[in-house]
Amino acid sequence: MPELTNTFSWSRSRDHTFQECRRRYFYQYYGSWGGWEPNAPEQTRRLYVLKQLSSRQQWAGRVVHDAVEMALRTIAEGHELPQEAFIQDVVERMRQDWRNSKARGYWDNPKTAALFEHEYALDVKPEVWQALSRHVVTCVRTFFRLPLLAEIRRTPLEHWLIEYSSKAFEFDGTAIWVAPDFGFRNVDDRLVLVDWKTGASDPEATAFQLGCYALYAHEVLKQSPAEVDLLEANLRDGLVTDVHWDDDRLDAIRERIRFSIRSMKAYLGEPESNIAVVDNFERAEDLRLCRWCNYRAVCRPEL
Ligand code: SF4
């Protein structure tokens, strides 16, 4: 297998990490690089394992996204989808993941479930975990009841656009990782791109995310904003919001991404070869960020 190279790329989550804490950004995209190798230096391996940690809310969100993806895949393959059995299966897999994480199995297998709450031994009451499980069940049930799902099911398969994994496209010479959760062409021959949400909506973050989808539609699918419906489908309450986009707003997204890329590169010791030096990345001043940071044990062990 050819050796992997840490080349510079951009994504929304990368931008978010960079905005929150420069030091965390360093750990996430540089310090942990190569930590999957069995003979990685101890600190690199540690950062790599810590990188995998999710809060329980993030974990629940991922469980729902995986369940939705699996349900759509099953429908696409023409199989029956008994809802209650499917939901029970989701809950059972959650239980297994929780047990593995509690046993901190992720230190041996970093790609298995790794919960921040377990790594940092937070006192989370059983009823909180039970509420999380009920939240996941609610979201999956809501998904099955969505009129949007009924519309998707009526749509011929050849009009589905399934992006099961994120794909990169080139923008101003930088690889950009953006892909909608799901897409299809509706009866009016409009492109519909969907973002599944499982928590409270943050209008500013959602607008940026859907703006990135609009850019994806433009750059990859060659569709102008006027030809695309951008939907935020909240699976917690079943609300589907159509977010309007236009060429001016798309330009604003382009500018925002360009600015983000320039800012990130300004921190690099050698931008051409994407080499970063830890001391250039300052630590956050707001210690509230550190309390919930995966890298707390390395960066601010006194907390
Ligand atoms: S512990 Fe605080 S300063 Fe360190 S990486 Fe995390 S957020 Fe940044």
mmCIF file of C-alpha atoms and ligand atoms in Angstrom:
data_model
loop_
_atom_site.group_PDB
_atom_site.id
_atom_site.type_symbol
_atom_site.label_atom_id
_atom_site.label_comp_id
_atom_site.label_asym_id
_atom_site.label_seq_id
_atom_site.Cartn_x
_atom_site.Cartn_y
_atom_site.Cartn_z
ATOM 1 C CA MET A 1 0.000 0.000 0.000
ATOM 2 C CA PRO A 2 1.413 3.431 -0.856
ATOM 3 C CA GLU A 3 2.381 5.538 2.130
ATOM 4 C CA LEU A 4 -0.329 8.040 3.114
ATOM 5 C CA THR A 5 0.617 11.693 2.954
ATOM 6 C CA ASN A 6 -0.890 14.343 5.158
ATOM 7 C CA THR A 7 -2.001 16.715 2.413
ATOM 8 C CA PHE A 8 -3.963 19.847 3.204
ATOM 9 C CA SER A 9 -7.719 19.708 2.640
ATOM 10 C CA TRP A 10 -10.734 21.605 3.939
ATOM 11 C CA SER A 11 -13.996 20.566 5.565
ATOM 12 C CA ARG A 12 -16.606 22.256 7.733
ATOM 13 C CA SER A 13 -15.574 20.277 10.778
ATOM 14 C CA ARG A 14 -11.953 21.260 10.191
ATOM 15 C CA ASP A 15 -12.991 24.897 10.024
ATOM 16 C CA HIS A 16 -15.049 24.505 13.200
ATOM 17 C CA THR A 17 -12.131 22.950 15.100
ATOM 18 C CA PHE A 18 -9.799 25.686 13.875
ATOM 19 C CA GLN A 19 -12.206 28.390 15.034
ATOM 20 C CA GLU A 20 -12.643 26.849 18.476
ATOM 21 C CA CYS A 21 -9.057 26.136 19.454
ATOM 22 C CA ARG A 22 -5.867 26.261 17.413
ATOM 23 C CA ARG A 23 -4.116 23.733 19.619
ATOM 24 C CA ARG A 24 -6.970 21.265 19.277
ATOM 25 C CA TYR A 25 -6.801 21.787 15.526
ATOM 26 C CA PHE A 26 -3.100 20.893 15.599
ATOM 27 C CA TYR A 27 -3.740 17.699 17.565
ATOM 28 C CA GLN A 28 -6.619 16.703 15.326
ATOM 29 C CA TYR A 29 -4.998 17.203 11.927
ATOM 30 C CA TYR A 30 -1.258 17.007 12.581
ATOM 31 C CA GLY A 31 -0.290 15.654 16.020
ATOM 32 C CA SER A 32 -2.380 12.494 15.674
ATOM 33 C CA TRP A 33 -1.322 11.811 12.094
ATOM 34 C CA GLY A 34 0.087 8.305 11.667
ATOM 35 C CA GLY A 35 -1.233 7.166 15.064
ATOM 36 C CA TRP A 36 -2.929 4.175 13.411
ATOM 37 C CA GLU A 37 0.499 2.604 12.767
ATOM 38 C CA PRO A 38 1.398 -0.109 15.285
ATOM 39 C CA ASN A 39 4.856 1.391 15.740
ATOM 40 C CA ALA A 40 3.687 5.025 16.021
ATOM 41 C CA PRO A 41 5.378 7.109 18.739
ATOM 42 C CA GLU A 42 3.489 6.905 22.042
ATOM 43 C CA GLN A 43 2.264 10.513 22.004
ATOM 44 C CA THR A 44 1.046 10.238 18.400
ATOM 45 C CA ARG A 45 -0.852 7.054 19.225
ATOM 46 C CA ARG A 46 -2.404 8.654 22.277
ATOM 47 C CA LEU A 47 -3.552 11.698 20.324
ATOM 48 C CA TYR A 48 -4.922 9.416 17.614
ATOM 49 C CA VAL A 49 -7.013 7.441 20.125
ATOM 50 C CA LEU A 50 -8.245 10.622 21.828
ATOM 51 C CA LYS A 51 -9.195 11.986 18.416
ATOM 52 C CA GLN A 52 -11.772 9.187 18.069
ATOM 53 C CA LEU A 53 -13.713 10.159 21.221
ATOM 54 C CA SER A 54 -17.300 11.344 20.774
ATOM 55 C CA SER A 55 -19.586 12.933 23.301
ATOM 56 C CA ARG A 56 -22.734 10.896 23.945
ATOM 57 C CA GLN A 57 -24.766 13.382 21.870
ATOM 58 C CA GLN A 58 -22.377 13.061 18.920
ATOM 59 C CA TRP A 59 -22.484 9.302 19.275
ATOM 60 C CA ALA A 60 -26.304 9.265 19.257
ATOM 61 C CA GLY A 61 -26.294 11.477 16.163
ATOM 62 C CA ARG A 62 -23.962 9.090 14.382
ATOM 63 C CA VAL A 63 -26.054 6.062 15.362
ATOM 64 C CA VAL A 64 -29.123 7.734 13.811
ATOM 65 C CA HIS A 65 -27.232 8.716 10.655
ATOM 66 C CA ASP A 66 -25.916 5.165 10.277
ATOM 67 C CA ALA A 67 -29.413 3.752 10.824
ATOM 68 C CA VAL A 68 -30.913 6.079 8.202
ATOM 69 C CA GLU A 69 -28.174 5.190 5.760
ATOM 70 C CA MET A 70 -28.737 1.483 6.355
ATOM 71 C CA ALA A 71 -32.515 1.853 5.974
ATOM 72 C CA LEU A 72 -32.126 3.678 2.663
ATOM 73 C CA ARG A 73 -29.647 1.081 1.469
ATOM 74 C CA THR A 74 -32.085 -1.699 2.363
ATOM 75 C CA ILE A 75 -34.917 0.065 0.524
ATOM 76 C CA ALA A 76 -32.643 0.600 -2.488
ATOM 77 C CA GLU A 77 -31.835 -3.110 -2.564
ATOM 78 C CA GLY A 78 -35.544 -3.895 -2.604
ATOM 79 C CA HIS A 79 -35.580 -5.745 0.745
ATOM 80 C CA GLU A 80 -38.341 -5.662 3.328
ATOM 81 C CA LEU A 81 -37.736 -3.303 6.222
ATOM 82 C CA PRO A 82 -39.665 -4.396 9.333
ATOM 83 C CA GLN A 83 -39.483 -1.208 11.378
ATOM 84 C CA GLU A 84 -39.697 -2.504 14.921
ATOM 85 C CA ALA A 85 -37.123 -5.251 14.321
ATOM 86 C CA PHE A 86 -34.872 -2.687 12.648
ATOM 87 C CA ILE A 87 -35.180 -0.316 15.621
ATOM 88 C CA GLN A 88 -34.489 -3.114 18.097
ATOM 89 C CA ASP A 89 -31.376 -3.958 16.134
ATOM 90 C CA VAL A 90 -30.203 -0.326 16.317
ATOM 91 C CA VAL A 91 -30.722 -0.297 20.098
ATOM 92 C CA GLU A 92 -28.893 -3.610 20.527
ATOM 93 C CA ARG A 93 -25.904 -2.328 18.558
ATOM 94 C CA MET A 94 -25.889 0.779 20.719
ATOM 95 C CA ARG A 95 -25.741 -1.405 23.816
ATOM 96 C CA GLN A 96 -22.802 -3.355 22.416
ATOM 97 C CA ASP A 97 -20.981 -0.161 21.479
ATOM 98 C CA TRP A 98 -21.611 1.259 24.936
ATOM 99 C CA ARG A 99 -20.196 -1.868 26.612
ATOM 100 C CA ASN A 100 -17.105 -1.836 24.385
ATOM 101 C CA SER A 101 -16.549 1.813 25.095
ATOM 102 C CA LYS A 102 -17.061 1.353 28.839
ATOM 103 C CA ALA A 103 -14.361 -1.347 28.730
ATOM 104 C CA ARG A 104 -12.215 1.176 26.822
ATOM 105 C CA GLY A 105 -11.757 -1.257 23.980
ATOM 106 C CA TYR A 106 -10.959 1.702 21.725
ATOM 107 C CA TRP A 107 -7.413 1.824 23.088
ATOM 108 C CA ASP A 108 -6.813 -1.464 21.249
ATOM 109 C CA ASN A 109 -9.247 -0.810 18.396
ATOM 110 C CA PRO A 110 -9.514 2.955 17.964
ATOM 111 C CA LYS A 111 -12.157 2.691 15.262
ATOM 112 C CA THR A 112 -14.689 1.149 17.636
ATOM 113 C CA ALA A 113 -17.069 3.263 19.738
ATOM 114 C CA ALA A 114 -15.145 5.605 22.027
ATOM 115 C CA LEU A 115 -17.118 7.805 24.378
ATOM 116 C CA PHE A 116 -15.677 10.905 25.989
ATOM 117 C CA GLU A 117 -17.785 10.139 29.072
ATOM 118 C CA HIS A 118 -15.986 6.810 29.544
ATOM 119 C CA GLU A 119 -12.476 8.042 28.841
ATOM 120 C CA TYR A 120 -12.848 10.864 31.326
ATOM 121 C CA ALA A 121 -14.896 8.791 33.791
ATOM 122 C CA LEU A 122 -17.817 11.223 33.930
ATOM 123 C CA ASP A 123 -20.593 10.330 36.313
ATOM 124 C CA VAL A 124 -23.487 9.862 33.895
ATOM 125 C CA LYS A 125 -26.563 8.367 35.512
ATOM 126 C CA PRO A 126 -28.213 5.308 33.935
ATOM 127 C CA GLU A 127 -31.371 7.323 33.238
ATOM 128 C CA VAL A 128 -29.330 9.735 31.112
ATOM 129 C CA TRP A 129 -28.097 6.853 28.944
ATOM 130 C CA GLN A 130 -31.653 5.500 28.752
ATOM 131 C CA ALA A 131 -32.927 8.905 27.620
ATOM 132 C CA LEU A 132 -30.238 8.913 24.928
ATOM 133 C CA SER A 133 -31.400 5.533 23.690
ATOM 134 C CA ARG A 134 -35.033 6.768 23.621
ATOM 135 C CA HIS A 135 -33.898 9.826 21.666
ATOM 136 C CA VAL A 136 -32.299 7.582 19.033
ATOM 137 C CA VAL A 137 -35.451 5.465 18.806
ATOM 138 C CA THR A 138 -37.591 8.608 18.428
ATOM 139 C CA CYS A 139 -35.385 9.895 15.619
ATOM 140 C CA VAL A 140 -35.456 6.591 13.716
ATOM 141 C CA ARG A 141 -39.244 6.290 14.149
ATOM 142 C CA THR A 142 -39.674 9.871 12.959
ATOM 143 C CA PHE A 143 -37.567 9.073 9.911
ATOM 144 C CA PHE A 144 -39.889 6.207 8.990
ATOM 145 C CA ARG A 145 -42.935 8.499 9.318
ATOM 146 C CA LEU A 146 -41.564 11.424 7.305
ATOM 147 C CA PRO A 147 -43.581 12.395 4.234
ATOM 148 C CA LEU A 148 -40.139 13.073 2.765
ATOM 149 C CA LEU A 149 -39.291 9.359 3.087
ATOM 150 C CA ALA A 150 -42.568 8.481 1.351
ATOM 151 C CA GLU A 151 -41.541 10.831 -1.463
ATOM 152 C CA ILE A 152 -38.095 9.224 -1.653
ATOM 153 C CA ARG A 153 -39.673 5.755 -1.812
ATOM 154 C CA ARG A 154 -41.877 6.866 -4.715
ATOM 155 C CA THR A 155 -38.825 8.184 -6.566
ATOM 156 C CA PRO A 156 -37.326 5.734 -9.078
ATOM 157 C CA LEU A 157 -33.953 4.459 -7.898
ATOM 158 C CA GLU A 158 -32.135 5.913 -10.881
ATOM 159 C CA HIS A 159 -33.091 9.355 -9.549
ATOM 160 C CA TRP A 160 -31.498 8.714 -6.149
ATOM 161 C CA LEU A 161 -28.193 10.249 -5.397
ATOM 162 C CA ILE A 162 -26.676 8.386 -2.502
ATOM 163 C CA GLU A 163 -23.489 9.714 -1.033
ATOM 164 C CA TYR A 164 -22.694 7.090 1.546
ATOM 165 C CA SER A 165 -19.286 8.490 2.163
ATOM 166 C CA SER A 166 -17.962 11.968 1.881
ATOM 167 C CA LYS A 167 -16.204 12.798 -1.354
ATOM 168 C CA ALA A 168 -13.655 15.482 -2.012
ATOM 169 C CA PHE A 169 -13.792 17.954 -4.853
ATOM 170 C CA GLU A 170 -11.283 20.537 -5.893
ATOM 171 C CA PHE A 171 -11.916 24.183 -5.098
ATOM 172 C CA ASP A 172 -9.254 26.809 -5.870
ATOM 173 C CA GLY A 173 -6.626 24.045 -5.780
ATOM 174 C CA THR A 174 -7.704 22.646 -2.382
ATOM 175 C CA ALA A 175 -9.555 19.387 -1.812
ATOM 176 C CA ILE A 176 -12.888 20.138 -0.113
ATOM 177 C CA TRP A 177 -14.688 17.390 1.805
ATOM 178 C CA VAL A 178 -18.396 18.049 1.562
ATOM 179 C CA ALA A 179 -21.238 15.738 0.642
ATOM 180 C CA PRO A 180 -24.938 15.838 1.486
ATOM 181 C CA ASP A 181 -26.453 13.031 3.532
ATOM 182 C CA PHE A 182 -28.849 12.172 0.743
ATOM 183 C CA GLY A 183 -30.081 13.515 -2.580
ATOM 184 C CA PHE A 184 -32.598 12.765 -5.305
ATOM 185 C CA ARG A 185 -34.378 14.291 -8.290
ATOM 186 C CA ASN A 186 -38.002 14.991 -7.502
ATOM 187 C CA VAL A 187 -41.013 14.807 -9.839
ATOM 188 C CA ASP A 188 -40.384 18.402 -10.939
ATOM 189 C CA ASP A 189 -36.852 17.351 -11.943
ATOM 190 C CA ARG A 190 -35.346 19.497 -9.216
ATOM 191 C CA LEU A 191 -32.291 18.317 -7.329
ATOM 192 C CA VAL A 192 -33.113 17.830 -3.635
ATOM 193 C CA LEU A 193 -30.215 17.624 -1.162
ATOM 194 C CA VAL A 194 -30.975 16.528 2.379
ATOM 195 C CA ASP A 195 -29.208 17.039 5.678
ATOM 196 C CA TRP A 196 -30.499 14.788 8.504
ATOM 197 C CA LYS A 197 -30.381 16.528 11.873
ATOM 198 C CA THR A 198 -30.909 14.896 15.253
ATOM 199 C CA GLY A 199 -30.535 17.785 17.682
ATOM 200 C CA ALA A 200 -31.482 21.395 18.152
ATOM 201 C CA SER A 201 -31.018 23.459 15.060
ATOM 202 C CA ASP A 202 -28.346 26.146 14.952
ATOM 203 C CA PRO A 203 -29.495 28.418 12.085
ATOM 204 C CA GLU A 204 -26.038 29.890 11.452
ATOM 205 C CA ALA A 205 -24.286 26.477 11.375
ATOM 206 C CA THR A 206 -27.071 24.986 9.258
ATOM 207 C CA ALA A 207 -26.887 27.854 6.773
ATOM 208 C CA PHE A 208 -23.134 27.314 6.394
ATOM 209 C CA GLN A 209 -23.565 23.559 5.988
ATOM 210 C CA LEU A 210 -26.312 23.894 3.393
ATOM 211 C CA GLY A 211 -24.279 26.589 1.654
ATOM 212 C CA CYS A 212 -21.467 24.040 1.355
ATOM 213 C CA TYR A 213 -24.003 21.621 -0.154
ATOM 214 C CA ALA A 214 -24.966 24.331 -2.642
ATOM 215 C CA LEU A 215 -21.290 24.638 -3.544
ATOM 216 C CA TYR A 216 -21.069 20.844 -3.914
ATOM 217 C CA ALA A 217 -24.148 20.892 -6.191
ATOM 218 C CA HIS A 218 -22.569 23.625 -8.266
ATOM 219 C CA GLU A 219 -19.035 22.226 -8.524
ATOM 220 C CA VAL A 220 -19.755 18.480 -8.687
ATOM 221 C CA LEU A 221 -23.282 18.169 -10.075
ATOM 222 C CA LYS A 222 -23.157 21.348 -12.182
ATOM 223 C CA GLN A 223 -26.433 22.664 -10.750
ATOM 224 C CA SER A 224 -26.994 26.337 -9.973
ATOM 225 C CA PRO A 225 -28.540 27.260 -6.596
ATOM 226 C CA ALA A 226 -31.829 28.112 -8.349
ATOM 227 C CA GLU A 227 -32.108 24.474 -9.488
ATOM 228 C CA VAL A 228 -31.569 22.946 -6.040
ATOM 229 C CA ASP A 229 -33.794 22.422 -2.983
ATOM 230 C CA LEU A 230 -31.726 22.286 0.207
ATOM 231 C CA LEU A 231 -33.584 20.527 3.006
ATOM 232 C CA GLU A 232 -32.795 20.309 6.664
ATOM 233 C CA ALA A 233 -34.760 17.309 7.963
ATOM 234 C CA ASN A 234 -34.856 17.327 11.746
ATOM 235 C CA LEU A 235 -35.509 13.787 12.918
ATOM 236 C CA ARG A 236 -36.103 14.838 16.502
ATOM 237 C CA ASP A 237 -39.310 16.689 15.712
ATOM 238 C CA GLY A 238 -39.981 15.699 12.104
ATOM 239 C CA LEU A 239 -39.622 19.253 10.819
ATOM 240 C CA VAL A 240 -38.298 19.608 7.270
ATOM 241 C CA THR A 241 -37.064 23.080 6.386
ATOM 242 C CA ASP A 242 -36.357 24.207 2.846
ATOM 243 C CA VAL A 243 -33.476 26.670 2.907
ATOM 244 C CA HIS A 244 -33.377 29.066 -0.001
ATOM 245 C CA TRP A 245 -30.068 29.712 -1.723
ATOM 246 C CA ASP A 246 -28.956 31.991 -4.547
ATOM 247 C CA ASP A 247 -25.813 32.960 -6.481
ATOM 248 C CA ASP A 248 -24.919 35.835 -4.124
ATOM 249 C CA ARG A 249 -25.077 33.627 -1.074
ATOM 250 C CA LEU A 250 -23.022 31.009 -2.900
ATOM 251 C CA ASP A 251 -20.360 33.651 -3.566
ATOM 252 C CA ALA A 252 -20.363 34.465 0.146
ATOM 253 C CA ILE A 253 -19.747 30.779 0.936
ATOM 254 C CA ARG A 254 -16.852 30.676 -1.515
ATOM 255 C CA GLU A 255 -15.307 33.731 0.143
ATOM 256 C CA ARG A 256 -15.778 32.268 3.587
ATOM 257 C CA ILE A 257 -14.057 29.025 2.589
ATOM 258 C CA ARG A 258 -11.203 30.902 0.904
ATOM 259 C CA PHE A 259 -10.683 32.981 4.024
ATOM 260 C CA SER A 260 -10.759 29.870 6.213
ATOM 261 C CA ILE A 261 -8.163 28.128 4.043
ATOM 262 C CA ARG A 262 -5.877 31.191 4.063
ATOM 263 C CA SER A 263 -6.145 31.444 7.854
ATOM 264 C CA MET A 264 -5.286 27.784 8.378
ATOM 265 C CA LYS A 265 -2.331 27.920 6.011
ATOM 266 C CA ALA A 266 -0.976 31.034 7.736
ATOM 267 C CA TYR A 267 -0.338 28.835 10.790
ATOM 268 C CA LEU A 268 1.802 26.330 8.934
ATOM 269 C CA GLY A 269 5.577 26.236 9.213
ATOM 270 C CA GLU A 270 5.787 25.084 5.580
ATOM 271 C CA PRO A 271 2.435 25.618 3.822
ATOM 272 C CA GLU A 272 3.576 23.899 0.585
ATOM 273 C CA SER A 273 4.349 20.649 2.378
ATOM 274 C CA ASN A 274 1.600 21.029 5.038
ATOM 275 C CA ILE A 275 4.055 20.895 7.913
ATOM 276 C CA ALA A 276 2.896 22.271 11.252
ATOM 277 C CA VAL A 277 4.805 23.058 14.455
ATOM 278 C CA VAL A 278 2.880 22.663 17.685
ATOM 279 C CA ASP A 279 4.147 25.877 19.294
ATOM 280 C CA ASN A 280 2.534 27.953 16.544
ATOM 281 C CA PHE A 281 -0.912 26.773 17.642
ATOM 282 C CA GLU A 282 -2.016 28.619 20.751
ATOM 283 C CA ARG A 283 -4.162 27.030 23.411
ATOM 284 C CA ALA A 284 -7.708 28.272 24.051
ATOM 285 C CA GLU A 285 -8.109 30.862 26.788
ATOM 286 C CA ASP A 286 -11.667 29.826 27.576
ATOM 287 C CA LEU A 287 -11.261 26.839 29.888
ATOM 288 C CA ARG A 288 -14.906 25.878 29.379
ATOM 289 C CA LEU A 289 -13.826 24.605 25.945
ATOM 290 C CA CYS A 290 -11.111 22.484 27.558
ATOM 291 C CA ARG A 291 -13.506 20.672 29.884
ATOM 292 C CA TRP A 292 -15.173 19.028 26.898
ATOM 293 C CA CYS A 293 -12.057 18.647 24.771
ATOM 294 C CA ASN A 294 -10.836 15.187 23.739
ATOM 295 C CA TYR A 295 -7.213 16.238 24.224
ATOM 296 C CA ARG A 296 -7.598 17.555 27.750
ATOM 297 C CA ALA A 297 -5.510 14.740 29.237
ATOM 298 C CA VAL A 298 -2.548 15.680 27.058
ATOM 299 C CA CYS A 299 -2.968 19.417 26.814
ATOM 300 C CA ARG A 300 -4.336 20.486 30.180
ATOM 301 C CA PRO A 301 -4.014 17.474 32.493
ATOM 302 C CA GLU A 302 -4.491 19.726 35.528
ATOM 303 C CA LEU A 303 -8.184 20.014 34.575
HETATM 304 S S1 SF4 B 1 -7.546 21.243 26.241
HETATM 305 FE FE1 SF4 B 1 -8.213 23.334 25.756
HETATM 306 S S2 SF4 B 1 -6.404 24.366 24.936
HETATM 307 FE FE2 SF4 B 1 -6.020 22.166 24.866
HETATM 308 S S3 SF4 B 1 -6.616 21.505 22.856
HETATM 309 FE FE3 SF4 B 1 -8.364 21.241 24.157
HETATM 310 S S4 SF4 B 1 -9.568 23.126 23.993
HETATM 311 FE FE4 SF4 B 1 -7.537 23.529 23.209
#
